[in-house]
Amino acid sequence: MKKIAVVGAGFSGAVIAQELGKAGYDIDVFDARPHVAGNCHSQRDAETGVMVHTYGPHIFHTSNEKVWNYIRRFDEFMPFTNRVKAITKGRVFSLPVNLLTINQFFGKTFNPEEAEAFMASIGDRSIETAQNFEEQALRFVGRELYEAFFKGYTTKQWGVHPSELPASILKRLPVRFNYDDNYYASTFQGMPRNGYTYIVERMLDHPNVKVHLNTKFERAIAGDYAHVFYSGPIDAWFGFTEGRLGYRTLDFAAERHEGDYQGNAVINYCDEDVPWTRISEHKHFSPWETHTKTLIFKEYSRFCEESDTPYYPIRLAKEKSQLNRYIELAGGETNVTFVGRLGTYRYLDMHITIAEALDVAERFLACAPAGERMPAFMVDPLG
Ligand code: FAD
Ligand code: UDP
């Protein structure tokens, strides 16, 4: 029986390899990087001992009980709640916008009902259906809060005016009329005791799974395998024939200090004249550990050039029409399934990545014995 190739050792690839390896398939996993876990890679900093999320802060949260039970088979999850602070025009507030944010910002002592009525009065209700990010913000939080928290940050993060971005980006953040400052609304949230790389190493630790690091998989050898699960960039698979899909990339400037630098894991900097978007202090992601020194990262966002690491897919009209052409090309592949955030060119949280990878593995285990062909996509990348 021919082997299966899994391209990419991030969560997409690791879950597929684990599930198919367990089912008796021989798997070759390839990753161009020198480590597993993709963008969720974590490692201890030698100087401070702090567990670092190399490609930016990653907080695990989900309302999917199946995924929560699955991930906890590979490490213990420690209690962690993401409580983000935001600095705007020299003052500190709590995000997402909640009752404390509203009361402090406007110097009020509203209760939930009063706050809701107040927000309705400052929101621009002449906007019936928000056509873009700016309209969504003006409708739901009004101009003052939009300009304080969203306009500058979003312009820095995406490199375009918020009126050019889809409303869906802002819809990720709730507005709350109570004092709940948990950044996420998910049922479950936590941090792996030993880091994400430990989890992925355990997923890949199976006698049927062989991992090849520092090895870029080339399309030319796809025919050597019964099937290829590809979690690399879809445009790269086709040699960028339809042009490069646009991404934002991030630069991280590390600083080491004594003690506690900012007293919180994440602080956003919402003013446009501060060049970084946020500062993350990674020891606060492991509150059960004690470290005398600290390591912080200032995060800068910019357009992703050819040699950079792709982070956030831009997905504006131009990119979507390019993506459409890549989807058509993918339909011509006979033994490749495109998965994950790069393979489907979507922003995906870890729990969605894992849920989708489990679905892909399950479908393959049903298709393969029946001699049925796996589809190129299990999800609609344009959806
Ligand atoms: P990746 O992790 O990108 O893995 C793909 C792998 O494929 C890479 O290692 C790459 O080297 C390899 N590869 C590509 N092409 C080839 C090739 N030709 N040959 C060999 N290898 C190849 N999610 C959360 O749930 N919570 C968070 O707090 C959170 N924070 C985030 C912060 C940032 C800044 C970003 C960008 C994302 C964040 N995410 C978060 C999302 C999370 O990073 C993704 O869900 C996850 O990385 C997706 O896994 P993946 O396996 O699909 O992709
Ligand atoms: N955002 C903002 N100000 C903030 C935090 C977020 O304007 O302080 C906007 C920004 O455009 C971001 C979007 O809200 O891309 C979604 O926020 P989220 O925290 O989900 O961003 P991500 O985790 O993707 O960086």
Coordinates of C-alpha atoms and ligand atoms in Angstrom, one line a residue:
M1 CA 0.0 0.0 0.0
K2 CA 1.3 3.5 -0.9
K3 CA 2.0 5.9 1.9
I4 CA 0.1 9.0 2.8
A5 CA 1.9 12.4 2.8
V6 CA 1.0 15.1 5.3
V7 CA 2.5 18.5 4.4
G8 CA 3.0 20.7 7.4
A9 CA 3.4 19.7 11.1
G10 CA 1.1 22.3 12.5
F11 CA -2.2 21.4 14.2
S12 CA -3.8 20.5 10.9
G13 CA -1.1 18.1 9.8
A14 CA -0.5 16.7 13.3
V15 CA -4.1 15.8 13.9
I16 CA -4.5 14.1 10.5
A17 CA -1.2 12.2 11.0
Q18 CA -2.2 11.1 14.5
E19 CA -5.7 9.8 13.4
L20 CA -4.5 8.1 10.2
G21 CA -1.4 6.7 11.9
K22 CA -3.5 5.2 14.6
A23 CA -5.8 3.6 12.0
G24 CA -2.8 1.8 10.5
Y25 CA -1.7 4.0 7.6
D26 CA 1.9 4.7 7.0
I27 CA 2.4 8.5 7.1
D28 CA 5.3 10.8 6.1
V29 CA 4.9 14.2 7.6
F30 CA 7.0 17.0 6.0
D31 CA 7.7 20.5 7.4
A32 CA 10.0 23.0 5.9
R33 CA 10.8 24.4 9.3
P34 CA 13.2 23.0 11.8
H35 CA 10.5 22.4 14.4
V36 CA 6.9 21.0 14.6
A37 CA 3.7 22.8 15.7
G38 CA 3.7 25.4 12.8
N39 CA 2.7 28.8 14.0
C40 CA 1.7 27.5 17.4
H41 CA 5.3 26.6 18.2
S42 CA 6.4 27.2 21.7
Q43 CA 9.8 26.9 23.4
R44 CA 11.4 28.0 26.6
D45 CA 13.6 31.0 26.5
A46 CA 17.1 30.0 27.7
E47 CA 17.8 33.3 29.6
T48 CA 14.5 33.8 31.4
G49 CA 13.0 30.3 31.5
V50 CA 9.7 31.7 30.2
M51 CA 7.6 29.6 27.8
V52 CA 7.5 31.6 24.6
H53 CA 4.9 31.4 21.8
T54 CA 7.4 32.0 18.9
Y55 CA 4.9 33.2 16.4
G56 CA 2.8 35.4 18.7
P57 CA 0.5 34.7 21.7
H58 CA -1.8 31.7 21.4
I59 CA -4.6 31.2 23.9
F60 CA -6.7 28.0 23.5
H61 CA -10.4 28.5 23.8
T62 CA -13.4 26.5 22.4
S63 CA -17.0 25.8 23.0
N64 CA -16.6 22.4 21.1
E65 CA -16.5 19.8 23.8
K66 CA -15.2 17.1 21.5
V67 CA -12.2 19.3 20.6
W68 CA -11.6 20.2 24.3
N69 CA -11.6 16.6 25.3
Y70 CA -9.4 15.7 22.4
I71 CA -6.7 18.3 23.0
R72 CA -6.5 17.4 26.7
R73 CA -5.4 13.9 25.8
F74 CA -2.0 15.3 24.9
D75 CA -1.3 17.7 27.8
E76 CA -2.8 19.0 31.0
F77 CA -4.6 22.3 30.4
M78 CA -4.0 24.9 33.1
P79 CA -6.6 27.6 34.0
F80 CA -6.0 30.8 32.0
T81 CA -8.5 33.6 31.1
N82 CA -7.4 36.2 28.6
R83 CA -8.1 39.6 30.0
V84 CA -6.8 42.2 27.5
K85 CA -6.1 45.8 28.5
A86 CA -6.0 48.6 25.9
I87 CA -4.1 51.9 26.1
T88 CA -5.6 54.8 24.2
K89 CA -4.6 58.5 24.5
G90 CA -2.7 57.9 27.8
R91 CA -5.4 55.9 29.6
V92 CA -5.9 52.2 30.3
F93 CA -9.2 50.4 29.7
S94 CA -10.4 46.8 29.5
L95 CA -11.3 45.1 26.3
P96 CA -13.6 43.8 24.8
V97 CA -15.8 46.8 25.4
N98 CA -17.7 46.0 28.6
L99 CA -19.5 47.9 31.4
L100 CA -16.2 48.9 33.0
T101 CA -14.9 50.3 29.7
I102 CA -18.1 52.2 29.1
N103 CA -18.3 53.7 32.6
Q104 CA -14.6 54.6 32.8
F105 CA -14.5 56.0 29.3
F106 CA -17.5 58.2 29.7
G107 CA -17.1 58.9 33.5
K108 CA -20.4 57.2 34.3
T109 CA -21.8 54.7 36.8
F110 CA -24.3 53.0 34.5
N111 CA -25.9 49.7 35.3
P112 CA -26.3 47.2 32.5
E113 CA -29.7 48.5 31.3
E114 CA -28.6 52.1 31.4
A115 CA -25.4 51.3 29.5
E116 CA -27.3 49.4 26.8
A117 CA -29.7 52.4 26.4
F118 CA -26.7 54.8 26.3
M119 CA -24.8 52.7 23.7
A120 CA -28.0 52.6 21.6
S121 CA -28.1 56.4 21.8
I122 CA -24.5 56.9 20.7
G123 CA -24.5 54.2 18.0
D124 CA -25.2 55.5 14.5
R125 CA -28.5 53.8 13.8
S126 CA -28.9 55.5 10.4
I127 CA -26.5 52.6 9.3
E128 CA -29.0 49.8 8.8
T129 CA -26.7 47.1 7.5
A130 CA -23.0 47.8 8.1
Q131 CA -21.1 47.4 4.8
N132 CA -17.6 47.5 6.3
F133 CA -15.6 47.5 9.6
E134 CA -16.0 51.3 10.2
E135 CA -19.8 51.2 9.7
Q136 CA -20.1 48.2 12.0
A137 CA -18.1 50.1 14.7
L138 CA -20.1 53.4 14.2
R139 CA -23.4 51.5 14.4
F140 CA -22.6 49.5 17.6
V141 CA -20.1 51.6 19.6
G142 CA -20.4 55.1 18.2
R143 CA -17.6 57.4 16.9
E144 CA -15.8 58.1 20.2
L145 CA -15.2 54.5 21.2
Y146 CA -14.5 53.6 17.5
E147 CA -11.8 56.3 17.3
A148 CA -10.3 55.4 20.7
F149 CA -10.1 51.7 20.4
F150 CA -10.6 50.5 16.8
K151 CA -9.6 53.0 14.2
G152 CA -5.9 53.3 15.0
Y153 CA -5.3 49.7 15.9
T154 CA -7.1 48.4 12.9
T155 CA -5.3 50.7 10.5
K156 CA -2.0 49.5 12.0
Q157 CA -3.0 45.8 12.0
W158 CA -4.4 45.7 8.4
G159 CA -2.6 48.5 6.7
V160 CA -5.8 49.9 5.2
H161 CA -8.5 52.3 6.4
P162 CA -11.2 50.4 8.4
S163 CA -13.8 51.4 5.7
E164 CA -12.0 49.1 3.3
L165 CA -12.3 46.0 5.6
P166 CA -15.2 43.6 6.0
A167 CA -17.6 44.1 9.0
S168 CA -16.9 40.5 9.9
I169 CA -13.5 41.3 11.4
L170 CA -15.1 43.5 14.1
K171 CA -17.9 41.0 14.7
R172 CA -15.2 38.8 16.4
L173 CA -15.3 41.1 19.4
P174 CA -18.5 41.4 21.5
V175 CA -19.8 44.5 23.4
R176 CA -20.9 43.5 26.9
F177 CA -23.2 45.3 29.3
N178 CA -21.7 43.6 32.4
Y179 CA -18.3 43.5 34.0
D180 CA -17.2 40.3 32.2
D181 CA -13.8 41.2 30.8
N182 CA -13.0 37.7 29.5
Y183 CA -11.7 38.3 25.9
Y184 CA -13.4 35.2 24.6
A185 CA -17.0 34.0 24.9
S186 CA -16.0 30.3 24.6
T187 CA -17.1 27.7 27.2
F188 CA -13.6 26.3 27.7
Q189 CA -10.3 28.2 27.9
G190 CA -6.8 27.3 29.1
M191 CA -3.1 26.9 28.5
P192 CA -1.2 23.7 28.0
R193 CA 1.1 23.1 30.9
N194 CA 4.0 22.1 28.7
G195 CA 3.3 24.3 25.6
Y196 CA 1.8 23.6 22.2
T197 CA 4.9 22.0 20.7
Y198 CA 4.8 19.3 23.4
I199 CA 1.2 18.6 22.3
V200 CA 2.1 18.3 18.7
E201 CA 5.1 16.2 19.4
R202 CA 2.9 13.8 21.3
M203 CA 0.4 13.7 18.4
L204 CA 3.2 12.8 16.0
D205 CA 4.7 10.2 18.3
H206 CA 3.4 7.1 16.6
P207 CA 5.3 4.2 15.0
N208 CA 3.4 4.6 11.8
V209 CA 4.3 8.4 11.5
K210 CA 7.6 9.5 10.2
V211 CA 8.4 13.2 10.6
H212 CA 10.8 14.9 8.1
L213 CA 11.8 18.4 9.4
N214 CA 13.7 21.0 7.3
T215 CA 12.1 19.3 4.3
K216 CA 10.0 21.2 1.8
F217 CA 7.5 19.0 0.1
E218 CA 7.5 19.4 -3.7
R219 CA 4.4 18.9 -5.8
A220 CA 6.4 16.8 -8.2
I221 CA 6.5 13.9 -5.8
A222 CA 2.8 13.9 -4.9
G223 CA 2.3 10.9 -7.2
D224 CA 4.5 8.8 -5.0
Y225 CA 1.8 8.9 -2.4
A226 CA -1.7 7.5 -2.2
H227 CA -3.0 10.8 -0.9
V228 CA -1.5 14.2 0.1
F229 CA -3.0 16.3 2.9
Y230 CA -1.5 19.8 2.2
S231 CA -1.5 22.5 4.9
G232 CA 0.9 24.8 3.1
P233 CA -0.1 27.9 1.1
I234 CA -2.5 27.0 -1.7
D235 CA -0.9 29.6 -4.0
A236 CA 2.5 28.0 -3.5
W237 CA 1.2 24.6 -4.5
F238 CA 0.3 25.9 -7.9
G239 CA 3.5 27.9 -8.3
F240 CA 1.7 31.2 -7.8
T241 CA 0.3 31.1 -11.3
E242 CA -2.6 33.2 -10.3
G243 CA -0.4 35.6 -8.3
R244 CA 0.5 35.7 -4.6
L245 CA -2.4 35.7 -2.2
G246 CA -2.0 38.7 0.2
Y247 CA -1.1 38.2 3.8
R248 CA -0.1 40.5 6.7
T249 CA 3.0 39.4 8.5
L250 CA 4.2 40.3 12.0
D251 CA 7.6 41.4 13.4
F252 CA 8.3 40.8 17.1
A253 CA 10.8 42.9 18.9
A254 CA 11.9 41.1 22.1
E255 CA 13.1 42.8 25.3
R256 CA 14.2 41.1 28.5
H257 CA 13.6 42.9 31.9
E258 CA 13.7 42.2 35.6
G259 CA 10.4 41.5 37.4
D260 CA 7.0 42.3 35.9
Y261 CA 7.0 44.6 32.9
Q262 CA 3.3 45.3 32.3
G263 CA 1.4 43.2 34.9
N264 CA -0.7 41.5 32.2
A265 CA -0.3 39.0 29.3
V266 CA -1.6 41.3 26.5
I267 CA -1.9 45.1 26.3
N268 CA -3.1 46.6 23.1
Y269 CA -1.9 50.0 21.9
C270 CA -4.8 51.6 20.1
D271 CA -3.2 55.0 19.1
E272 CA -2.1 55.2 15.5
D273 CA 1.1 57.1 16.4
V274 CA 2.4 54.2 18.5
P275 CA 4.0 51.9 15.9
W276 CA 3.3 48.6 17.6
T277 CA -0.2 47.1 17.9
R278 CA 0.3 45.2 21.2
I279 CA 2.8 44.1 23.8
S280 CA 2.7 40.5 25.1
E281 CA 4.5 39.4 28.2
H282 CA 4.7 35.7 27.9
K283 CA 5.3 34.7 31.5
H284 CA 1.7 35.8 32.3
F285 CA 0.4 33.1 29.9
S286 CA 1.8 30.6 32.5
P287 CA 0.5 32.0 35.8
W288 CA 1.3 28.8 37.6
E289 CA 5.1 29.3 37.0
T290 CA 7.4 31.7 38.8
H291 CA 10.1 33.7 37.0
T292 CA 12.2 36.5 38.3
K293 CA 13.0 37.8 34.8
T294 CA 10.6 38.6 32.1
L295 CA 10.4 38.6 28.3
I296 CA 8.1 40.9 26.3
F297 CA 7.4 41.2 22.6
K298 CA 6.3 44.4 20.8
E299 CA 4.3 43.3 17.8
Y300 CA 4.4 45.2 14.5
S301 CA 2.2 44.4 11.5
R302 CA 3.1 44.9 7.9
F303 CA 2.4 43.6 4.4
C304 CA 3.9 40.0 3.9
E305 CA 6.7 40.0 1.3
E306 CA 7.9 36.8 -0.4
S307 CA 10.5 35.9 2.2
D308 CA 8.2 36.6 5.2
T309 CA 6.1 34.3 7.3
P310 CA 2.4 34.6 6.3
Y311 CA 0.1 35.3 9.3
Y312 CA -3.3 36.9 8.6
P313 CA -4.9 36.3 5.2
I314 CA -6.1 39.7 3.8
R315 CA -9.2 38.3 1.9
L316 CA -10.4 41.5 0.2
A317 CA -12.1 41.4 -3.2
K318 CA -8.9 41.0 -5.2
E319 CA -7.6 38.1 -3.0
K320 CA -11.0 36.4 -3.1
S321 CA -11.1 36.4 -6.9
Q322 CA -7.5 35.0 -7.0
L323 CA -8.5 32.4 -4.4
N324 CA -11.5 31.5 -6.6
R325 CA -9.1 30.7 -9.5
Y326 CA -6.9 28.5 -7.1
I327 CA -10.0 26.7 -6.0
E328 CA -10.8 25.9 -9.7
L329 CA -7.2 24.6 -10.1
A330 CA -7.5 22.5 -7.0
G331 CA -10.6 20.8 -8.5
G332 CA -8.2 19.3 -11.1
E333 CA -6.0 17.5 -8.5
T334 CA -6.8 13.8 -8.0
N335 CA -5.0 12.9 -4.7
V336 CA -4.7 16.2 -2.8
T337 CA -6.8 17.6 0.0
F338 CA -6.1 21.3 1.0
V339 CA -6.4 21.9 4.7
G340 CA -5.7 24.4 7.5
R341 CA -5.2 28.1 7.5
L342 CA -2.8 28.3 4.6
G343 CA -4.3 25.5 2.5
T344 CA -7.7 27.2 2.6
Y345 CA -6.5 30.8 3.0
R346 CA -8.7 31.5 6.0
Y347 CA -8.1 32.9 9.5
L348 CA -8.6 29.9 11.8
D349 CA -8.4 29.6 15.5
M350 CA -6.7 26.4 16.8
H351 CA -10.0 24.8 17.9
I352 CA -11.5 25.2 14.4
T353 CA -8.3 23.9 12.9
I354 CA -8.4 20.8 15.0
A355 CA -12.2 20.3 14.5
E356 CA -11.7 20.5 10.7
A357 CA -8.7 18.2 10.7
L358 CA -10.6 15.6 12.7
D359 CA -13.4 15.8 10.1
V360 CA -10.9 15.4 7.2
A361 CA -9.4 12.3 8.9
E362 CA -12.8 10.8 9.6
R363 CA -13.9 11.3 6.0
F364 CA -10.7 9.8 4.6
L365 CA -11.1 6.7 6.9
A366 CA -14.6 6.3 5.4
C367 CA -13.6 7.0 1.8
A368 CA -10.4 5.1 1.4
P369 CA -11.6 1.5 2.2
A370 CA -14.6 2.1 -0.2
G371 CA -12.2 3.3 -3.0
E372 CA -13.9 6.7 -3.0
R373 CA -12.0 9.8 -3.8
M374 CA -11.3 12.5 -1.2
P375 CA -12.5 16.0 -2.1
A376 CA -9.9 18.7 -2.7
F377 CA -11.6 20.7 0.2
M378 CA -13.8 19.6 3.1
V379 CA -14.9 23.3 3.6
D380 CA -15.7 26.1 1.3
P381 CA -12.6 28.4 1.4
L382 CA -14.7 31.3 0.2
G383 CA -17.4 30.7 2.8
Ligands
FAD1 P1 0.4 26.3 10.4 O1 0.5 26.3 11.9 O2 0.7 27.5 9.7 O3 1.2 25.0 9.9 C1 1.5 24.9 8.5 C2 2.9 24.3 8.4 O4 3.1 23.9 7.0 C3 4.0 25.3 8.7 O5 4.8 24.8 9.8 C4 4.8 25.4 7.4 O6 6.3 25.4 7.7 C5 4.5 24.1 6.8 N1 4.7 24.1 5.3 C6 4.1 25.0 4.4 N2 4.4 24.6 3.1 C7 5.2 23.5 3.2 C8 5.9 22.7 2.2 N3 5.7 22.9 0.9 N4 6.6 21.7 2.7 C9 6.7 21.4 4.0 N5 6.1 22.2 5.0 C10 5.4 23.2 4.6 N6 -5.6 30.5 17.5 C11 -6.2 30.4 18.7 O7 -7.0 29.5 18.8 N7 -5.9 31.2 19.7 C12 -5.0 32.2 19.6 O8 -4.8 33.0 20.6 C13 -4.4 32.4 18.3 N8 -3.5 33.4 18.2 C14 -2.9 33.6 16.9 C15 -2.1 34.7 16.8 C16 -1.5 35.0 15.6 C17 -0.6 36.1 15.4 C18 -1.9 34.2 14.4 C19 -1.4 34.5 13.1 C20 -2.7 33.1 14.6 C21 -3.2 32.8 15.8 N9 -4.1 31.7 16.0 C22 -4.7 31.5 17.3 C23 -4.4 30.7 14.9 C24 -3.4 29.5 14.9 O9 -2.1 30.0 14.7 C25 -3.8 28.6 13.7 O10 -5.1 28.1 14.1 C26 -2.9 27.4 13.5 O11 -1.6 27.8 13.4 C27 -3.3 26.7 12.2 O12 -2.6 25.5 12.1 P2 -2.2 24.9 10.6 O13 -1.6 23.6 10.9 O14 -3.4 25.0 9.7 O15 -1.2 25.9 10.0
UDP2 N1 -9.2 45.4 17.1 C1 -9.0 46.7 17.3 N2 -8.6 47.1 18.5 C2 -8.2 46.3 19.5 C3 -8.4 44.9 19.3 C4 -8.9 44.5 18.1 O1 -9.3 47.6 16.5 O2 -7.7 46.7 20.6 C5 -9.7 45.0 15.8 C6 -8.6 44.6 14.8 O3 -9.0 45.0 13.5 C7 -8.6 43.1 14.9 C8 -10.1 42.8 15.1 O4 -10.6 43.8 15.9 O5 -8.1 42.5 13.7 C9 -10.3 41.4 15.7 O6 -9.7 41.4 17.0 P1 -9.0 40.1 17.5 O7 -8.5 40.3 18.9 O8 -9.9 38.9 17.2 O9 -7.7 40.0 16.6 P2 -6.6 38.9 16.3 O10 -6.7 37.9 17.5 O11 -7.0 38.3 15.0 O12 -5.3 39.6 16.3

